[in-house]
Short mmCIF file of C-alpha atoms and ligand atoms in Angstrom, two decimals:
data_model
loop_
_atom_site.label_atom_id
_atom_site.label_comp_id
_atom_site.label_asym_id
_atom_site.label_seq_id
_atom_site.Cartn_x
_atom_site.Cartn_y
_atom_site.Cartn_z
CA MET A 1 -37.18 -47.16 65.18
CA TRP A 2 -40.27 -46.38 63.04
CA ASP A 3 -40.75 -43.12 61.12
CA ARG A 4 -44.26 -42.41 62.40
CA LEU A 5 -46.67 -43.75 64.96
CA LEU A 6 -50.32 -42.69 64.56
CA ILE A 7 -52.21 -42.86 67.85
CA ASP A 8 -55.45 -41.70 69.44
CA CYS A 9 -57.47 -42.96 66.48
CA ASN A 10 -60.04 -45.54 65.42
CA ILE A 11 -59.09 -47.58 62.38
CA ALA A 12 -61.35 -48.95 59.65
CA THR A 13 -58.71 -51.34 58.37
CA MET A 14 -61.05 -52.90 55.74
CA ASP A 15 -58.89 -55.99 56.27
CA PRO A 16 -61.07 -59.13 56.17
CA ALA A 17 -58.71 -60.71 58.71
CA VAL A 18 -59.98 -58.24 61.34
CA PRO A 19 -63.34 -59.69 62.37
CA ALA A 20 -65.32 -56.48 63.15
CA PRO A 21 -67.47 -54.50 60.67
CA PHE A 22 -65.16 -52.32 58.54
CA GLY A 23 -62.29 -54.37 60.03
CA ALA A 24 -62.48 -51.79 62.80
CA ILE A 25 -59.96 -51.42 65.58
CA GLU A 26 -61.06 -48.86 68.15
CA ASN A 27 -58.46 -46.94 70.10
CA GLY A 28 -55.84 -48.16 67.67
CA ALA A 29 -52.39 -47.22 66.47
CA ILE A 30 -50.48 -47.56 63.20
CA GLY A 31 -46.71 -47.82 62.87
CA ILE A 32 -45.16 -46.57 59.62
CA ALA A 33 -41.61 -47.02 58.29
CA ASP A 34 -40.21 -46.40 54.81
CA GLY A 35 -43.64 -45.47 53.48
CA ARG A 36 -45.21 -48.74 54.60
CA ILE A 37 -47.43 -49.90 57.39
CA VAL A 38 -45.34 -52.03 59.74
CA ARG A 39 -47.89 -52.63 62.48
CA VAL A 40 -51.52 -51.98 63.18
CA GLY A 41 -53.43 -52.87 66.32
CA ARG A 42 -54.83 -51.60 69.56
CA ARG A 43 -52.86 -48.77 71.11
CA THR A 44 -51.91 -51.02 74.01
CA GLU A 45 -50.50 -53.66 71.65
CA LEU A 46 -48.20 -51.12 70.03
CA ALA A 47 -47.03 -49.57 73.29
CA GLY A 48 -43.28 -49.78 73.68
CA ASN A 49 -42.56 -49.20 69.98
CA ARG A 50 -40.65 -46.04 69.27
CA ALA A 51 -41.03 -43.68 66.33
CA ARG A 52 -39.37 -40.46 65.23
CA GLU A 53 -42.76 -38.78 65.15
CA VAL A 54 -45.87 -39.57 67.20
CA VAL A 55 -49.03 -38.20 65.58
CA LYS A 56 -52.10 -37.78 67.81
CA LEU A 57 -55.32 -37.90 65.84
CA ASP A 58 -57.86 -36.76 68.47
CA GLY A 59 -60.13 -39.77 68.12
CA ALA A 60 -60.52 -39.45 64.33
CA TRP A 61 -61.21 -42.46 62.06
CA VAL A 62 -58.45 -43.67 59.74
CA THR A 63 -59.31 -45.55 56.53
CA PRO A 64 -57.20 -46.76 53.64
CA GLY A 65 -56.76 -43.96 51.09
CA LEU A 66 -59.63 -44.04 48.60
CA ILE A 67 -58.97 -45.73 45.26
CA ASP A 68 -60.91 -44.50 42.25
CA CYS A 69 -60.50 -47.49 39.93
CA HIS A 70 -62.41 -46.21 36.88
CA THR A 71 -62.02 -42.67 35.53
CA HIS A 72 -61.66 -40.84 32.24
CA LEU A 73 -60.06 -37.89 34.02
CA VAL A 74 -58.00 -36.65 31.07
CA PHE A 75 -59.96 -35.04 28.22
CA GLY A 76 -60.29 -31.79 26.28
CA GLY A 77 -63.30 -29.46 26.58
CA ASN A 78 -66.52 -30.47 28.28
CA ARG A 79 -70.03 -31.54 27.30
CA SER A 80 -72.32 -29.10 29.09
CA ALA A 81 -74.09 -28.45 25.78
CA GLU A 82 -74.90 -32.15 25.52
CA PHE A 83 -76.17 -32.01 29.09
CA GLU A 84 -78.62 -29.34 27.96
CA GLN A 85 -79.64 -31.45 24.94
CA ARG A 86 -80.37 -34.39 27.19
CA LEU A 87 -82.47 -32.19 29.46
CA GLU A 88 -84.47 -31.29 26.37
CA GLY A 89 -85.15 -34.97 25.73
CA ALA A 90 -82.33 -36.33 23.53
CA SER A 91 -80.90 -39.65 24.74
CA TYR A 92 -77.19 -40.46 25.18
CA GLU A 93 -77.42 -43.00 22.38
CA GLU A 94 -79.19 -40.58 19.99
CA ILE A 95 -76.53 -37.94 20.58
CA ALA A 96 -73.76 -40.51 19.98
CA ARG A 97 -75.37 -41.77 16.77
CA ALA A 98 -75.68 -38.17 15.52
CA GLY A 99 -71.89 -37.72 15.82
CA GLY A 100 -71.82 -36.06 19.25
CA GLY A 101 -71.02 -37.67 22.58
CA ILE A 102 -67.62 -39.31 22.83
CA VAL A 103 -66.63 -38.09 19.35
CA PHE A 104 -67.27 -34.49 20.42
CA THR A 105 -64.69 -34.91 23.18
CA VAL A 106 -62.31 -36.63 20.73
CA ARG A 107 -62.17 -33.45 18.65
CA ALA A 108 -61.35 -31.28 21.68
CA THR A 109 -58.81 -33.82 22.97
CA ARG A 110 -56.94 -34.18 19.69
CA ALA A 111 -56.58 -30.40 19.55
CA ALA A 112 -54.66 -30.32 22.86
CA SER A 113 -51.06 -31.26 23.73
CA ALA A 114 -50.23 -33.69 26.56
CA GLU A 115 -49.26 -30.67 28.61
CA ARG A 116 -52.56 -28.89 28.01
CA LEU A 117 -54.48 -32.09 28.74
CA ALA A 118 -52.70 -32.47 32.08
CA GLU A 119 -53.41 -28.83 32.89
CA ALA A 120 -57.11 -29.24 32.16
CA ALA A 121 -57.31 -32.42 34.25
CA ARG A 122 -55.40 -30.98 37.22
CA PRO A 123 -58.35 -29.27 38.99
CA ARG A 124 -60.41 -32.43 38.57
CA LEU A 125 -57.63 -34.54 40.05
CA GLU A 126 -57.24 -32.09 42.91
CA ALA A 127 -60.98 -32.31 43.64
CA LEU A 128 -60.78 -36.11 43.80
CA MET A 129 -57.75 -35.86 46.08
CA ARG A 130 -59.55 -33.44 48.39
CA GLY A 131 -62.29 -36.06 48.58
CA GLY A 132 -59.77 -38.64 49.79
CA VAL A 133 -58.40 -40.28 46.64
CA THR A 134 -54.82 -41.53 46.92
CA THR A 135 -54.86 -43.80 43.83
CA VAL A 136 -56.66 -43.09 40.59
CA GLU A 137 -57.03 -45.10 37.41
CA ILE A 138 -57.03 -42.92 34.29
CA LYS A 139 -58.19 -44.16 30.90
CA SER A 140 -57.33 -42.81 27.49
CA GLY A 141 -60.01 -43.23 24.82
CA TYR A 142 -60.63 -39.70 23.54
CA GLY A 143 -57.62 -39.64 21.22
CA LEU A 144 -58.43 -42.67 19.07
CA ASP A 145 -55.28 -42.39 17.01
CA THR A 146 -51.91 -43.57 18.21
CA ASP A 147 -50.36 -40.15 18.85
CA SER A 148 -53.41 -38.73 20.62
CA GLU A 149 -53.88 -41.82 22.79
CA CYS A 150 -50.21 -41.65 23.75
CA ALA A 151 -50.61 -37.93 24.55
CA MET A 152 -53.50 -38.75 26.89
CA LEU A 153 -51.48 -41.46 28.63
CA ARG A 154 -48.49 -39.12 28.95
CA ALA A 155 -50.78 -36.52 30.51
CA ALA A 156 -51.93 -39.16 33.01
CA ALA A 157 -48.31 -40.05 33.84
CA ARG A 158 -47.43 -36.39 34.27
CA LEU A 159 -50.33 -35.91 36.71
CA GLY A 160 -49.04 -38.82 38.76
CA ALA A 161 -45.51 -37.43 38.76
CA GLU A 162 -46.64 -33.96 39.82
CA HIS A 163 -49.10 -34.89 42.58
CA PRO A 164 -49.01 -37.09 45.66
CA VAL A 165 -51.28 -39.67 44.10
CA ARG A 166 -50.71 -43.04 42.44
CA VAL A 167 -51.91 -43.21 38.84
CA SER A 168 -52.84 -46.44 37.09
CA PRO A 169 -53.07 -45.77 33.33
CA THR A 170 -55.36 -47.73 31.00
CA LEU A 171 -55.44 -47.71 27.20
CA LEU A 172 -59.15 -47.47 26.26
CA ALA A 173 -58.47 -48.29 22.65
CA LEU A 174 -62.00 -49.22 21.57
CA HIS A 175 -64.12 -46.41 23.00
CA ALA A 176 -65.83 -45.06 19.89
CA LEU A 177 -65.22 -45.34 16.17
CA PRO A 178 -63.24 -42.24 15.15
CA PRO A 179 -65.17 -40.19 12.55
CA GLU A 180 -62.48 -40.64 9.87
CA TYR A 181 -63.06 -44.42 10.05
CA ARG A 182 -66.86 -44.18 9.77
CA ASP A 183 -67.06 -46.51 6.77
CA ARG A 184 -63.93 -48.53 7.58
CA ARG A 185 -64.41 -50.14 10.99
CA GLU A 186 -61.96 -52.90 10.21
CA ASP A 187 -59.22 -50.44 9.38
CA TYR A 188 -59.58 -48.83 12.79
CA LEU A 189 -59.37 -52.22 14.46
CA HIS A 190 -56.19 -52.94 12.51
CA LEU A 191 -54.71 -49.61 13.57
CA VAL A 192 -55.36 -50.53 17.20
CA LEU A 193 -54.00 -54.08 16.92
CA ASP A 194 -51.04 -53.43 14.64
CA GLU A 195 -49.88 -50.03 15.84
CA MET A 196 -51.58 -48.58 18.91
CA ILE A 197 -51.23 -51.51 21.33
CA PRO A 198 -47.65 -52.35 20.34
CA THR A 199 -46.62 -48.67 20.65
CA VAL A 200 -48.26 -48.23 24.05
CA ALA A 201 -46.93 -51.54 25.36
CA GLU A 202 -43.43 -50.79 24.13
CA ALA A 203 -43.42 -47.34 25.77
CA GLY A 204 -44.87 -48.77 29.00
CA LEU A 205 -47.62 -46.16 28.93
CA ALA A 206 -50.48 -48.36 30.20
CA ASP A 207 -51.06 -51.20 32.65
CA ALA A 208 -54.23 -52.47 31.03
CA VAL A 209 -56.45 -52.28 27.96
CA ASP A 210 -60.17 -51.48 28.02
CA ALA A 211 -63.06 -51.30 25.55
CA PHE A 212 -66.71 -50.19 25.36
CA CYS A 213 -68.69 -53.29 24.40
CA GLU A 214 -72.06 -51.89 23.37
CA GLY A 215 -74.38 -51.27 20.41
CA ILE A 216 -72.95 -47.76 20.08
CA GLY A 217 -69.45 -49.03 20.89
CA PHE A 218 -67.79 -52.25 19.74
CA THR A 219 -69.00 -55.80 19.14
CA PRO A 220 -67.95 -58.81 21.21
CA ASP A 221 -65.91 -60.09 18.24
CA GLU A 222 -64.01 -56.81 18.01
CA VAL A 223 -63.40 -56.85 21.76
CA ARG A 224 -62.16 -60.43 21.49
CA ALA A 225 -59.58 -59.42 18.89
CA LEU A 226 -58.50 -56.55 21.14
CA PHE A 227 -58.13 -58.82 24.17
CA GLU A 228 -56.12 -61.39 22.21
CA CYS A 229 -53.71 -58.66 21.14
CA ALA A 230 -53.49 -57.08 24.61
CA SER A 231 -52.77 -60.46 26.20
CA SER A 232 -50.04 -61.16 23.69
CA HIS A 233 -48.40 -57.90 24.82
CA HIS A 234 -48.76 -58.91 28.48
CA LEU A 235 -51.32 -56.23 29.22
CA ARG A 236 -54.25 -57.02 31.51
CA VAL A 237 -57.76 -56.34 30.21
CA LYS A 238 -61.00 -54.90 31.57
CA LEU A 239 -64.30 -54.02 29.94
CA HIS A 240 -67.16 -51.50 29.93
CA ALA A 241 -69.83 -54.19 29.82
CA GLU A 242 -73.60 -54.43 29.99
CA GLN A 243 -74.12 -50.70 30.59
CA LEU A 244 -76.98 -50.01 28.15
CA SER A 245 -77.73 -53.54 26.92
CA ASN A 246 -76.51 -57.12 27.40
CA LEU A 247 -73.96 -58.31 24.82
CA ASN A 248 -72.47 -60.89 27.23
CA GLY A 249 -69.40 -58.74 27.70
CA ALA A 250 -68.86 -59.86 31.29
CA ALA A 251 -68.53 -63.52 30.25
CA LEU A 252 -66.28 -62.54 27.35
CA ALA A 253 -64.02 -60.57 29.70
CA ALA A 254 -63.90 -63.56 32.06
CA GLU A 255 -62.50 -65.71 29.24
CA TYR A 256 -59.50 -63.36 29.09
CA ASP A 257 -58.89 -63.30 32.83
CA ALA A 258 -59.98 -59.67 32.95
CA LEU A 259 -59.44 -57.57 36.04
CA SER A 260 -62.97 -56.22 36.03
CA ALA A 261 -66.20 -55.69 34.17
CA ASP A 262 -67.60 -52.22 34.74
CA HIS A 263 -71.13 -50.73 34.79
CA LEU A 264 -73.05 -54.07 34.55
CA GLU A 265 -76.59 -52.66 34.85
CA HIS A 266 -77.81 -55.23 32.29
CA ALA A 267 -75.65 -58.16 33.43
CA ASP A 268 -77.32 -61.55 33.92
CA GLU A 269 -76.54 -64.44 36.23
CA ALA A 270 -74.49 -66.36 33.65
CA GLY A 271 -72.20 -63.36 33.21
CA ILE A 272 -71.82 -62.94 36.94
CA GLU A 273 -71.04 -66.61 37.45
CA ALA A 274 -68.34 -66.33 34.80
CA MET A 275 -66.91 -63.30 36.60
CA ALA A 276 -66.90 -65.21 39.88
CA HIS A 277 -64.99 -68.12 38.34
CA ALA A 278 -62.44 -65.75 36.83
CA GLY A 279 -61.92 -63.91 40.14
CA MET A 280 -63.00 -60.63 38.57
CA VAL A 281 -64.22 -57.46 40.25
CA ALA A 282 -67.56 -55.80 39.40
CA VAL A 283 -66.99 -52.06 39.17
CA LEU A 284 -70.22 -50.17 39.89
CA LEU A 285 -70.56 -46.62 38.59
CA PRO A 286 -73.51 -44.86 40.21
CA GLY A 287 -72.56 -41.46 38.73
CA ALA A 288 -73.23 -42.63 35.17
CA PHE A 289 -76.43 -44.38 36.27
CA TYR A 290 -77.59 -41.16 37.90
CA ALA A 291 -76.53 -38.80 35.10
CA LEU A 292 -78.26 -40.89 32.43
CA SER A 293 -81.39 -41.25 34.62
CA GLU A 294 -81.13 -45.01 34.21
CA THR A 295 -83.72 -47.19 35.88
CA LYS A 296 -82.18 -50.65 35.53
CA LYS A 297 -79.84 -51.21 38.46
CA PRO A 298 -76.82 -53.50 38.51
CA PRO A 299 -77.73 -56.93 39.94
CA VAL A 300 -76.21 -56.40 43.36
CA GLU A 301 -78.03 -59.36 44.89
CA LEU A 302 -76.52 -61.71 42.29
CA LEU A 303 -73.07 -60.23 42.82
CA ARG A 304 -73.42 -60.91 46.53
CA LYS A 305 -74.77 -64.42 45.92
CA HIS A 306 -71.79 -65.34 43.74
CA LYS A 307 -69.33 -63.46 45.95
CA VAL A 308 -68.05 -61.20 43.20
CA PRO A 309 -66.20 -58.33 44.91
CA MET A 310 -67.88 -54.99 44.17
CA ALA A 311 -65.85 -51.83 43.59
CA VAL A 312 -67.30 -48.33 43.34
CA ALA A 313 -65.77 -45.57 41.20
CA THR A 314 -66.54 -42.09 39.91
CA ASP A 315 -66.27 -42.88 36.17
CA CYS A 316 -65.29 -39.19 36.04
CA ASN A 317 -65.86 -38.33 32.36
CA PRO A 318 -67.24 -35.38 30.42
CA GLY A 319 -70.30 -37.18 29.05
CA THR A 320 -72.04 -39.57 31.36
CA SER A 321 -70.45 -38.91 34.73
CA PRO A 322 -68.97 -35.47 35.36
CA VAL A 323 -68.35 -36.49 38.96
CA LEU A 324 -65.66 -34.87 41.10
CA SER A 325 -66.54 -36.32 44.51
CA PRO A 326 -65.56 -39.86 45.48
CA THR A 327 -67.60 -39.66 48.69
CA LEU A 328 -70.70 -38.75 46.66
CA MET A 329 -70.21 -42.12 44.93
CA LEU A 330 -70.11 -43.85 48.32
CA ASN A 331 -73.46 -42.25 49.09
CA MET A 332 -74.99 -43.04 45.68
CA ALA A 333 -73.76 -46.64 45.81
CA CYS A 334 -75.86 -46.96 48.97
CA THR A 335 -78.91 -44.89 48.06
CA LEU A 336 -79.19 -45.90 44.39
CA PHE A 337 -77.75 -49.45 44.40
CA ARG A 338 -78.49 -50.39 48.03
CA LEU A 339 -74.94 -51.27 49.01
CA THR A 340 -74.27 -51.13 52.73
CA PRO A 341 -71.90 -48.38 53.87
CA GLU A 342 -69.34 -51.09 54.57
CA GLU A 343 -69.70 -52.54 51.05
CA ALA A 344 -69.41 -49.05 49.57
CA LEU A 345 -66.20 -48.29 51.47
CA ALA A 346 -64.76 -51.71 50.54
CA GLY A 347 -65.67 -50.71 46.97
CA MET A 348 -63.39 -47.69 47.10
CA THR A 349 -60.59 -49.40 49.02
CA ARG A 350 -59.98 -53.17 49.10
CA ASN A 351 -62.01 -54.17 46.04
CA ALA A 352 -60.86 -51.19 43.99
CA ALA A 353 -57.27 -52.24 44.67
CA LYS A 354 -58.07 -55.70 43.34
CA ALA A 355 -59.66 -54.16 40.23
CA LEU A 356 -56.26 -52.57 39.53
CA ALA A 357 -54.24 -55.70 40.45
CA LEU A 358 -52.79 -53.64 43.32
CA GLU A 359 -54.27 -55.67 46.17
CA ASP A 360 -50.84 -56.61 47.53
CA GLU A 361 -49.87 -52.95 47.69
CA ILE A 362 -52.88 -50.86 48.77
CA GLY A 363 -56.55 -51.06 49.75
CA THR A 364 -56.42 -52.19 53.38
CA ILE A 365 -54.59 -51.09 56.50
CA ALA A 366 -52.37 -54.08 57.16
CA PRO A 367 -48.67 -54.72 57.73
CA GLY A 368 -46.68 -54.61 54.49
CA LYS A 369 -49.13 -52.39 52.62
CA ALA A 370 -48.19 -48.90 51.47
CA ALA A 371 -49.10 -46.30 54.10
CA ASP A 372 -51.79 -44.59 51.99
CA LEU A 373 -54.32 -43.37 54.53
CA CYS A 374 -57.16 -40.92 55.06
CA VAL A 375 -57.99 -39.40 58.43
CA TRP A 376 -61.64 -38.41 58.79
CA ASN A 377 -63.42 -36.28 61.33
CA VAL A 378 -66.36 -38.65 61.66
CA GLU A 379 -67.87 -40.51 64.59
CA ARG A 380 -68.53 -43.73 62.67
CA PRO A 381 -67.23 -45.03 59.34
CA ALA A 382 -70.80 -45.24 57.96
CA GLU A 383 -70.80 -41.44 58.03
CA LEU A 384 -68.57 -41.45 54.94
CA SER A 385 -71.48 -42.66 52.82
CA TYR A 386 -74.24 -41.02 54.89
CA TRP A 387 -73.32 -37.47 53.86
CA ILE A 388 -74.39 -36.72 50.28
CA GLY A 389 -70.82 -35.93 49.28
CA HIS A 390 -68.73 -35.78 52.46
CA PRO A 391 -66.19 -32.95 51.95
CA GLY A 392 -63.21 -35.22 52.51
CA PRO A 393 -60.56 -36.23 55.00
CA VAL A 394 -58.80 -33.81 57.32
CA ARG A 395 -55.53 -35.52 56.49
CA ARG A 396 -54.40 -37.50 53.47
CA ILE A 397 -51.26 -39.59 53.81
CA VAL A 398 -49.49 -41.10 50.81
CA ALA A 399 -46.55 -43.46 51.32
CA GLY A 400 -46.45 -42.42 54.95
CA VAL A 401 -46.19 -38.69 54.24
CA ASP A 402 -48.90 -36.02 54.68
CA ALA A 403 -49.94 -35.04 51.19
O1 LIG B 1 -67.80 -44.94 31.16
N1 LIG B 1 -69.40 -45.78 28.30
C1 LIG B 1 -68.46 -45.26 27.73
N2 LIG B 1 -67.56 -44.48 28.31
C2 LIG B 1 -67.87 -43.55 29.31
C3 LIG B 1 -68.62 -42.39 28.77
C4 LIG B 1 -67.77 -41.58 27.92
C5 LIG B 1 -68.38 -40.35 27.36
O2 LIG B 1 -69.61 -40.24 27.14
O3 LIG B 1 -67.56 -39.45 27.08
C6 LIG B 1 -68.51 -44.20 30.50
O4 LIG B 1 -69.68 -44.01 30.83
FE1 LIG B 2 -66.15 -45.38 31.84
#
């Protein structure tokens, strides 16, 4: 006897084994037991199975719960003043070099406790959840000392414990050089390698380690040292790469079997080939592209050519992507980067799961996967990216339970 049987629905399984666009099964049904999907198919195929609860969905579409695989959701303060400066003509890089940008948020973040950080992030998380998010990656990177980074990661864990959402925490150790290390870059790197990573690994506070490989961030050599250390502590790696310039970060990440390279506006074919060989995911972040009024688009054609899976995420952060709507990112991935609606949805489901090494657990509607689902009042799945910020599902189910 199953716990729940969802009927009277159309299903965008996003499972490549289902040969229709969106892996669609019309007039389908989903059997759920112990928080997992046990069966999915046409209603007629599931007839004769009994469940404690039969849920009629009035012809709605069911998708996997959305997965936001790149966010900086936890931070102190906000950067609306910097937004105004940029409108007056200052560039993101100029503001960063003048001691604003990320470092501005570092000051506000260090001043807050883990509890206060979680409180500040809560409305943002709730907005993402209303938009359909059932799993969210959350990076640190605004603490930049061991205690403050740990406080950020504890805030992320607390958010996951208090809400029906899965949280995947990432230590973004090399985000910006903290002001107190301005003339001692190497000392900061040593702090990260000798203290921060071991502490975070020991406490089990993060699943992965990330860095910002950029002229205003960290050099490929510094990132290499970080990745060596992370790997030795059995932490996976990922990289903000090729956002504002090309430092061959994607290829470097591939050498360390990274989960993903993210942004990638300036990536070239060699980098993408390396990503393909390493089985990496390309995480596209249209919110940051839009907010910075960028003109160079990520090389989507090359990603398709080399069959690198594309994920799409909000990059929710106070500086370059104050985005609170996952469905807006589906739309922008299509309008700005020319993804198809099916590619965009795969980017926030199946491929986002892979970017978090959770592809065995979530991301498609298939037997054995966790029953993390969204129920949408739409006529066709393409509608999810057609609306410029669809308001969200009518039902969100996490581990089989309405959430
Ligand atoms: O993903 N690129 C670096 N990190 C963030 C921006 C962080 C900030 O400006 O606060 C990003 O775009
Ligand atoms: Fe980011």
